[in-house]
Amino acid sequence: MQGPVRGGPRGGGDAVLLLGSNLGRRVRNLRDAVERLSAETDVLAISRLYAGEPHGRVHQPWFLNQAVRIAARHSPGELLLLAKRLEQSAGRRGSGRWGPRPLDVDI
């Protein structure tokens, strides 16, 4: 991953990132994502893991999901770049809409 994403006065308050994984070592994928987030920004809270059914393409493994609250000192564009870097570092490639993935990050 590239250097930390640090915002300034553009951001404010908190942001919640929703993490999901249904490929590979799902628990490890989520833990690694939280660890990478901690290196990039201030992680304020982490939810427990919960399982969820896939939507759209239903013939795939269930997702493990987790919410992470961070200090949002980033612009919306910087948050999006951070989310995309996390997904790529977990091995996500173009899986198509609603496809299986090692990591999905929603803002």
Short mmCIF file of C-alpha atoms in Angstrom, two decimals:
data_model
loop_
_atom_site.label_atom_id
_atom_site.label_comp_id
_atom_site.label_asym_id
_atom_site.label_seq_id
_atom_site.Cartn_x
_atom_site.Cartn_y
_atom_site.Cartn_z
CA MET A 1 0.00 0.00 0.00
CA GLN A 2 1.03 3.57 -0.48
CA GLY A 3 1.65 6.05 2.33
CA PRO A 4 -0.99 7.03 4.86
CA VAL A 5 -4.06 8.93 3.76
CA ARG A 6 -4.14 11.98 5.96
CA GLY A 7 -6.69 14.65 5.43
CA GLY A 8 -6.85 18.09 6.86
CA PRO A 9 -9.78 20.41 7.31
CA ARG A 10 -11.57 18.78 4.35
CA GLY A 11 -12.84 15.92 6.48
CA GLY A 12 -14.57 16.02 9.80
CA GLY A 13 -16.38 13.81 12.23
CA ASP A 14 -16.21 10.08 11.79
CA ALA A 15 -16.71 7.72 8.87
CA VAL A 16 -17.87 4.12 8.91
CA LEU A 17 -16.36 1.57 6.56
CA LEU A 18 -18.26 -1.66 6.01
CA LEU A 19 -15.98 -4.60 5.29
CA GLY A 20 -17.08 -7.88 3.75
CA SER A 21 -15.33 -11.04 2.61
CA ASN A 22 -16.63 -14.28 1.08
CA LEU A 23 -13.51 -15.71 -0.56
CA GLY A 24 -10.40 -17.26 0.93
CA ARG A 25 -9.64 -16.91 4.61
CA ARG A 26 -12.51 -14.55 5.40
CA VAL A 27 -11.64 -13.82 9.03
CA ARG A 28 -7.99 -13.23 8.12
CA ASN A 29 -9.01 -10.95 5.22
CA LEU A 30 -11.06 -8.77 7.58
CA ARG A 31 -8.38 -8.71 10.30
CA ASP A 32 -5.72 -7.76 7.76
CA ALA A 33 -7.93 -4.95 6.44
CA VAL A 34 -8.41 -3.54 9.95
CA GLU A 35 -4.66 -3.76 10.55
CA ARG A 36 -3.96 -1.86 7.32
CA LEU A 37 -6.59 0.72 8.24
CA SER A 38 -4.88 1.23 11.61
CA ALA A 39 -1.67 2.07 9.76
CA GLU A 40 -3.50 4.58 7.53
CA THR A 41 -5.87 6.36 9.91
CA ASP A 42 -7.23 6.35 13.46
CA VAL A 43 -9.53 3.37 14.03
CA LEU A 44 -12.07 4.37 16.67
CA ALA A 45 -14.29 1.27 16.92
CA ILE A 46 -14.61 -2.19 15.40
CA SER A 47 -17.79 -4.26 15.37
CA ARG A 48 -18.02 -7.97 15.91
CA LEU A 49 -18.07 -10.21 12.84
CA TYR A 50 -21.42 -11.22 11.44
CA ALA A 51 -22.48 -13.48 8.58
CA GLY A 52 -24.66 -12.32 5.71
CA GLU A 53 -26.20 -13.88 2.63
CA PRO A 54 -24.91 -12.80 -0.75
CA HIS A 55 -27.24 -10.69 -2.88
CA GLY A 56 -27.65 -10.79 -6.62
CA ARG A 57 -25.58 -13.85 -7.44
CA VAL A 58 -26.79 -16.04 -4.61
CA HIS A 59 -24.83 -19.19 -5.51
CA GLN A 60 -21.65 -18.19 -3.71
CA PRO A 61 -20.32 -18.38 -0.15
CA TRP A 62 -21.89 -16.25 2.57
CA PHE A 63 -20.09 -13.07 3.54
CA LEU A 64 -18.45 -12.30 6.84
CA ASN A 65 -18.96 -8.61 7.56
CA GLN A 66 -17.62 -6.02 9.97
CA ALA A 67 -18.06 -2.29 10.51
CA VAL A 68 -15.11 -0.05 11.35
CA ARG A 69 -15.48 3.54 12.56
CA ILE A 70 -12.55 5.80 11.70
CA ALA A 71 -11.65 9.43 12.30
CA ALA A 72 -12.57 11.05 9.00
CA ARG A 73 -9.84 13.55 8.36
CA HIS A 74 -10.05 12.66 4.69
CA SER A 75 -11.94 14.03 1.75
CA PRO A 76 -14.54 11.70 0.19
CA GLY A 77 -12.14 11.07 -2.69
CA GLU A 78 -9.32 10.10 -0.33
CA LEU A 79 -11.64 7.70 1.51
CA LEU A 80 -12.59 6.08 -1.78
CA LEU A 81 -8.92 5.66 -2.73
CA LEU A 82 -8.21 4.14 0.68
CA ALA A 83 -11.10 1.68 0.24
CA LYS A 84 -9.87 0.67 -3.23
CA ARG A 85 -6.29 0.17 -1.98
CA LEU A 86 -7.54 -2.06 0.84
CA GLU A 87 -9.53 -4.17 -1.62
CA GLN A 88 -6.59 -4.49 -4.02
CA SER A 89 -4.15 -5.39 -1.24
CA ALA A 90 -6.49 -8.26 -0.29
CA GLY A 91 -6.32 -9.57 -3.85
CA ARG A 92 -9.59 -8.24 -5.21
CA ARG A 93 -9.78 -8.17 -8.98
CA GLY A 94 -12.74 -7.37 -11.20
CA SER A 95 -15.31 -9.82 -9.82
CA GLY A 96 -18.29 -8.09 -11.39
CA ARG A 97 -21.34 -6.76 -9.64
CA TRP A 98 -22.40 -8.87 -6.66
CA GLY A 99 -19.62 -11.35 -7.35
CA PRO A 100 -17.52 -13.16 -4.75
CA ARG A 101 -14.52 -11.26 -3.42
CA PRO A 102 -11.78 -11.56 -0.82
CA LEU A 103 -12.58 -8.04 0.43
CA ASP A 104 -15.27 -5.47 -0.23
CA VAL A 105 -15.08 -2.03 1.40
CA ASP A 106 -18.09 0.29 1.42
CA ILE A 107 -18.05 3.82 2.84
#
